[in-house]
Amino acid sequence: NKSEVYRMLDTMEDLNVIQQNQEKEKYRLGLKLFELGQKVSIHKNFISKARPYMEDLVKRAGETAHLAIYKDQKVYFMDKVVGRHDLQINSQIGSEKPLHCTGLGKVMLAFAEPDYRSVIDSGKLEAVTKNTITNKSLLKEEIERIKNIGFALDLEENEIGLVCVAVPVFDARGKCIAAISTSGPSARFNKNEIQTYTGDLKYTANQLKHIFG
């Protein structure tokens, strides 16, 4: 009915999705859509530039790789390149994950969030698996350790049977702009392999640094 339509139009106008011409009483697209369109364009450009290096990472590591950014205190998956083993991983491009139970998220807390202690204190650390860190003090200690060693591990904390190694991606000014990871089954991610994967990831992160510098 008309009243419902008008309510919807008022809401869209409040959000700046549409604007009304008071003289003609007609609507046009608002600046919010332009702003969103600009962000989508920037993200697409970011992904397209990073994709060849992500594919090269997968060729070297053989495992699935992810590219993510820090958004609204969550991990936002920008891209995913499936490894040669074609392992089924519960991740989708455009989806979000909590920070505390993912390697990518812990990297974000360590390098992209200046006040990570407040973020941890204000959030709820839900147990996704039996291995998820749910103690805030322990998570803070983990983040400090990650700051020192330069990479993060997800040891079946987000998905049983799955291990993830993640590193930050910095721009030329030293700002953490993203994170990348390699994921695979725990059977293949022994201590020696983790060191190899970390080296591969840091090499790729350094390549991306020069692109987005």
mmCIF file of C-alpha atoms in Angstrom:
data_model
loop_
_atom_site.group_PDB
_atom_site.id
_atom_site.type_symbol
_atom_site.label_atom_id
_atom_site.label_comp_id
_atom_site.label_asym_id
_atom_site.label_seq_id
_atom_site.Cartn_x
_atom_site.Cartn_y
_atom_site.Cartn_z
ATOM 1 C CA ASN A 1 0.000 0.000 0.000
ATOM 2 C CA LYS A 2 0.986 3.655 -0.395
ATOM 3 C CA SER A 3 1.753 4.304 3.268
ATOM 4 C CA GLU A 4 4.250 1.408 3.315
ATOM 5 C CA VAL A 5 5.914 2.693 0.143
ATOM 6 C CA TYR A 6 6.241 6.187 1.622
ATOM 7 C CA ARG A 7 7.761 4.770 4.804
ATOM 8 C CA MET A 8 10.317 2.881 2.710
ATOM 9 C CA LEU A 9 11.121 6.023 0.706
ATOM 10 C CA ASP A 10 11.560 8.043 3.921
ATOM 11 C CA THR A 11 13.946 5.414 5.288
ATOM 12 C CA MET A 12 15.975 5.346 2.072
ATOM 13 C CA GLU A 13 16.119 9.150 2.088
ATOM 14 C CA ASP A 14 17.333 9.158 5.712
ATOM 15 C CA LEU A 15 20.115 6.773 4.687
ATOM 16 C CA ASN A 16 20.984 9.056 1.744
ATOM 17 C CA VAL A 17 20.324 6.210 -0.693
ATOM 18 C CA ILE A 18 17.858 8.468 -2.545
ATOM 19 C CA GLN A 19 17.223 12.221 -2.613
ATOM 20 C CA GLN A 20 13.947 13.987 -3.281
ATOM 21 C CA ASN A 21 13.589 16.968 -5.589
ATOM 22 C CA GLN A 22 11.205 19.138 -3.564
ATOM 23 C CA GLU A 23 9.952 21.080 -6.608
ATOM 24 C CA LYS A 24 9.215 18.112 -8.892
ATOM 25 C CA GLU A 25 8.498 15.706 -5.989
ATOM 26 C CA LYS A 26 10.591 13.057 -7.710
ATOM 27 C CA TYR A 27 13.462 10.982 -6.383
ATOM 28 C CA ARG A 28 16.994 10.457 -7.603
ATOM 29 C CA LEU A 29 19.895 8.296 -6.416
ATOM 30 C CA GLY A 30 21.709 9.647 -3.364
ATOM 31 C CA LEU A 31 25.389 10.076 -2.592
ATOM 32 C CA LYS A 32 25.449 6.927 -0.456
ATOM 33 C CA LEU A 33 25.157 4.710 -3.528
ATOM 34 C CA PHE A 34 27.964 6.638 -5.223
ATOM 35 C CA GLU A 35 30.096 6.179 -2.099
ATOM 36 C CA LEU A 36 29.383 2.433 -2.035
ATOM 37 C CA GLY A 37 30.136 2.184 -5.735
ATOM 38 C CA GLN A 38 33.488 3.868 -5.204
ATOM 39 C CA LYS A 39 34.362 1.388 -2.437
ATOM 40 C CA VAL A 40 33.428 -1.566 -4.625
ATOM 41 C CA SER A 41 35.642 -0.202 -7.407
ATOM 42 C CA ILE A 42 38.568 0.218 -5.000
ATOM 43 C CA HIS A 43 38.125 -3.318 -3.648
ATOM 44 C CA LYS A 44 37.962 -4.800 -7.152
ATOM 45 C CA ASN A 45 41.151 -2.985 -8.112
ATOM 46 C CA PHE A 46 42.833 -4.195 -4.920
ATOM 47 C CA ILE A 47 41.834 -7.808 -5.617
ATOM 48 C CA SER A 48 42.797 -7.755 -9.302
ATOM 49 C CA LYS A 49 46.275 -6.451 -8.490
ATOM 50 C CA ALA A 50 46.815 -8.979 -5.713
ATOM 51 C CA ARG A 51 45.394 -12.016 -7.553
ATOM 52 C CA PRO A 52 48.530 -13.015 -9.578
ATOM 53 C CA TYR A 53 50.616 -13.029 -6.403
ATOM 54 C CA MET A 54 47.986 -15.018 -4.535
ATOM 55 C CA GLU A 55 47.958 -17.573 -7.355
ATOM 56 C CA ASP A 56 51.745 -17.776 -7.225
ATOM 57 C CA LEU A 57 51.541 -18.338 -3.456
ATOM 58 C CA VAL A 58 49.156 -21.251 -4.008
ATOM 59 C CA LYS A 59 51.478 -22.770 -6.613
ATOM 60 C CA ARG A 60 54.394 -22.641 -4.171
ATOM 61 C CA ALA A 61 52.520 -23.708 -1.040
ATOM 62 C CA GLY A 62 49.994 -26.021 -2.677
ATOM 63 C CA GLU A 63 47.335 -24.976 -0.175
ATOM 64 C CA THR A 64 44.334 -22.648 -0.302
ATOM 65 C CA ALA A 65 45.142 -18.955 0.195
ATOM 66 C CA HIS A 66 42.977 -16.107 1.470
ATOM 67 C CA LEU A 67 43.236 -12.332 1.229
ATOM 68 C CA ALA A 68 41.350 -10.378 3.892
ATOM 69 C CA ILE A 69 40.946 -6.903 5.330
ATOM 70 C CA TYR A 70 40.003 -5.544 8.752
ATOM 71 C CA LYS A 71 36.447 -4.209 8.758
ATOM 72 C CA ASP A 72 34.157 -3.331 11.683
ATOM 73 C CA GLN A 73 36.301 -5.387 14.065
ATOM 74 C CA LYS A 74 35.912 -8.502 11.922
ATOM 75 C CA VAL A 75 37.798 -10.345 9.194
ATOM 76 C CA TYR A 76 36.358 -9.606 5.759
ATOM 77 C CA PHE A 77 37.355 -12.103 3.037
ATOM 78 C CA MET A 78 38.337 -10.288 -0.168
ATOM 79 C CA ASP A 79 39.651 -13.190 -2.241
ATOM 80 C CA LYS A 80 40.241 -16.922 -2.111
ATOM 81 C CA VAL A 81 42.444 -19.101 -4.321
ATOM 82 C CA VAL A 82 41.883 -22.828 -3.934
ATOM 83 C CA GLY A 83 44.967 -25.035 -3.633
ATOM 84 C CA ARG A 84 45.755 -28.080 -5.718
ATOM 85 C CA HIS A 85 44.359 -30.391 -3.029
ATOM 86 C CA ASP A 86 40.917 -28.754 -3.473
ATOM 87 C CA LEU A 87 40.259 -28.863 0.248
ATOM 88 C CA GLN A 88 36.751 -27.777 1.207
ATOM 89 C CA ILE A 89 37.148 -24.807 3.549
ATOM 90 C CA ASN A 90 34.208 -23.025 5.160
ATOM 91 C CA SER A 91 34.988 -19.561 3.780
ATOM 92 C CA GLN A 92 33.289 -17.419 1.159
ATOM 93 C CA ILE A 93 34.453 -14.253 -0.591
ATOM 94 C CA GLY A 94 32.566 -11.336 0.951
ATOM 95 C CA SER A 95 31.860 -13.159 4.200
ATOM 96 C CA GLU A 96 33.012 -12.159 7.669
ATOM 97 C CA LYS A 97 34.637 -14.105 10.501
ATOM 98 C CA PRO A 98 35.410 -13.249 14.128
ATOM 99 C CA LEU A 99 38.882 -12.028 14.974
ATOM 100 C CA HIS A 100 39.712 -14.244 17.941
ATOM 101 C CA CYS A 101 39.343 -17.664 16.279
ATOM 102 C CA THR A 102 41.088 -17.092 12.925
ATOM 103 C CA GLY A 103 44.720 -16.634 11.989
ATOM 104 C CA LEU A 104 43.776 -13.685 9.795
ATOM 105 C CA GLY A 105 41.799 -12.131 12.628
ATOM 106 C CA LYS A 106 44.599 -12.456 15.144
ATOM 107 C CA VAL A 107 46.974 -10.833 12.650
ATOM 108 C CA MET A 108 44.495 -7.947 12.327
ATOM 109 C CA LEU A 109 44.359 -7.535 16.089
ATOM 110 C CA ALA A 110 48.141 -7.534 16.300
ATOM 111 C CA PHE A 111 48.946 -5.198 13.402
ATOM 112 C CA ALA A 112 45.811 -3.346 12.212
ATOM 113 C CA GLU A 113 44.158 -2.513 15.534
ATOM 114 C CA PRO A 114 46.119 -0.016 17.691
ATOM 115 C CA ASP A 115 43.864 -0.596 20.710
ATOM 116 C CA TYR A 116 43.493 -4.359 20.470
ATOM 117 C CA ARG A 117 43.152 -4.755 24.239
ATOM 118 C CA SER A 118 39.972 -2.667 24.299
ATOM 119 C CA VAL A 119 38.584 -4.574 21.324
ATOM 120 C CA ILE A 120 39.186 -7.870 23.126
ATOM 121 C CA ASP A 121 37.752 -6.561 26.407
ATOM 122 C CA SER A 122 34.589 -5.246 24.759
ATOM 123 C CA GLY A 123 33.894 -8.338 22.657
ATOM 124 C CA LYS A 124 32.608 -11.821 23.387
ATOM 125 C CA LEU A 125 34.992 -14.683 22.689
ATOM 126 C CA GLU A 126 32.630 -17.428 21.621
ATOM 127 C CA ALA A 127 33.913 -20.995 21.358
ATOM 128 C CA VAL A 128 33.684 -21.994 17.700
ATOM 129 C CA THR A 129 35.574 -25.245 18.354
ATOM 130 C CA LYS A 130 37.069 -26.852 21.446
ATOM 131 C CA ASN A 131 40.400 -25.198 20.543
ATOM 132 C CA THR A 132 39.114 -21.610 20.323
ATOM 133 C CA ILE A 133 40.763 -19.162 22.717
ATOM 134 C CA THR A 134 37.925 -17.887 24.920
ATOM 135 C CA ASN A 135 40.002 -16.419 27.748
ATOM 136 C CA LYS A 136 40.664 -12.715 27.169
ATOM 137 C CA SER A 137 43.960 -12.671 29.047
ATOM 138 C CA LEU A 138 45.259 -15.626 27.034
ATOM 139 C CA LEU A 139 44.197 -13.972 23.790
ATOM 140 C CA LYS A 140 46.057 -10.786 24.723
ATOM 141 C CA GLU A 141 49.168 -12.853 25.409
ATOM 142 C CA GLU A 142 48.711 -14.534 22.029
ATOM 143 C CA ILE A 143 48.471 -11.169 20.260
ATOM 144 C CA GLU A 144 51.672 -9.968 21.940
ATOM 145 C CA ARG A 145 53.411 -13.147 20.792
ATOM 146 C CA ILE A 146 52.167 -12.581 17.232
ATOM 147 C CA LYS A 147 53.539 -9.028 17.302
ATOM 148 C CA ASN A 148 56.948 -10.460 18.162
ATOM 149 C CA ILE A 149 57.089 -13.337 15.669
ATOM 150 C CA GLY A 150 55.261 -11.642 12.785
ATOM 151 C CA PHE A 151 52.691 -14.334 11.988
ATOM 152 C CA ALA A 152 49.619 -16.001 13.494
ATOM 153 C CA LEU A 153 48.365 -19.556 13.695
ATOM 154 C CA ASP A 154 44.846 -20.920 13.806
ATOM 155 C CA LEU A 155 45.274 -24.420 15.219
ATOM 156 C CA GLU A 156 41.812 -25.852 14.544
ATOM 157 C CA GLU A 157 40.324 -22.885 16.397
ATOM 158 C CA ASN A 158 37.772 -22.025 13.708
ATOM 159 C CA GLU A 159 37.277 -25.417 12.075
ATOM 160 C CA ILE A 160 38.280 -28.836 13.369
ATOM 161 C CA GLY A 161 40.924 -30.476 11.181
ATOM 162 C CA LEU A 162 41.978 -27.154 9.625
ATOM 163 C CA VAL A 163 45.159 -25.206 10.375
ATOM 164 C CA CYS A 164 45.860 -21.698 9.107
ATOM 165 C CA VAL A 165 49.038 -19.601 8.955
ATOM 166 C CA ALA A 166 48.576 -15.845 8.421
ATOM 167 C CA VAL A 167 50.805 -12.781 8.033
ATOM 168 C CA PRO A 168 50.114 -9.042 7.724
ATOM 169 C CA VAL A 169 50.404 -7.048 4.513
ATOM 170 C CA PHE A 170 51.873 -3.574 5.001
ATOM 171 C CA ASP A 171 51.970 -0.637 2.643
ATOM 172 C CA ALA A 172 55.113 1.431 2.039
ATOM 173 C CA ARG A 173 54.346 3.586 5.098
ATOM 174 C CA GLY A 174 54.237 0.580 7.378
ATOM 175 C CA LYS A 175 50.454 0.535 7.797
ATOM 176 C CA CYS A 176 48.763 -2.880 7.889
ATOM 177 C CA ILE A 177 46.292 -2.801 5.000
ATOM 178 C CA ALA A 178 45.405 -6.495 4.738
ATOM 179 C CA ALA A 179 46.382 -10.024 5.728
ATOM 180 C CA ILE A 180 46.995 -13.204 3.754
ATOM 181 C CA SER A 181 46.887 -16.812 4.851
ATOM 182 C CA THR A 182 47.494 -20.377 3.812
ATOM 183 C CA SER A 183 45.125 -23.055 5.085
ATOM 184 C CA GLY A 184 45.179 -26.824 5.032
ATOM 185 C CA PRO A 185 44.492 -29.998 7.007
ATOM 186 C CA SER A 186 46.277 -30.424 10.325
ATOM 187 C CA ALA A 187 47.894 -33.648 9.036
ATOM 188 C CA ARG A 188 49.938 -31.635 6.499
ATOM 189 C CA PHE A 189 50.720 -28.683 8.754
ATOM 190 C CA ASN A 190 53.497 -30.009 10.964
ATOM 191 C CA LYS A 191 56.071 -27.754 12.601
ATOM 192 C CA ASN A 192 58.530 -27.839 9.684
ATOM 193 C CA GLU A 193 55.821 -27.165 7.115
ATOM 194 C CA ILE A 194 54.498 -24.210 9.094
ATOM 195 C CA GLN A 195 57.935 -22.569 8.854
ATOM 196 C CA THR A 196 57.920 -23.105 5.090
ATOM 197 C CA TYR A 197 54.414 -21.691 4.719
ATOM 198 C CA THR A 198 55.343 -18.677 6.828
ATOM 199 C CA GLY A 199 58.295 -17.974 4.538
ATOM 200 C CA ASP A 200 56.087 -18.244 1.449
ATOM 201 C CA LEU A 201 53.500 -15.919 2.990
ATOM 202 C CA LYS A 202 56.027 -13.280 4.010
ATOM 203 C CA TYR A 203 57.533 -13.357 0.518
ATOM 204 C CA THR A 204 54.088 -12.743 -1.015
ATOM 205 C CA ALA A 205 53.256 -10.044 1.564
ATOM 206 C CA ASN A 206 56.461 -8.230 0.614
ATOM 207 C CA GLN A 207 55.494 -8.377 -3.068
ATOM 208 C CA LEU A 208 52.075 -6.919 -2.255
ATOM 209 C CA LYS A 209 53.721 -4.165 -0.226
ATOM 210 C CA HIS A 210 55.482 -2.878 -3.347
ATOM 211 C CA ILE A 211 52.241 -2.982 -5.354
ATOM 212 C CA PHE A 212 50.169 -1.031 -2.844
ATOM 213 C CA GLY A 213 52.963 1.262 -1.701
#
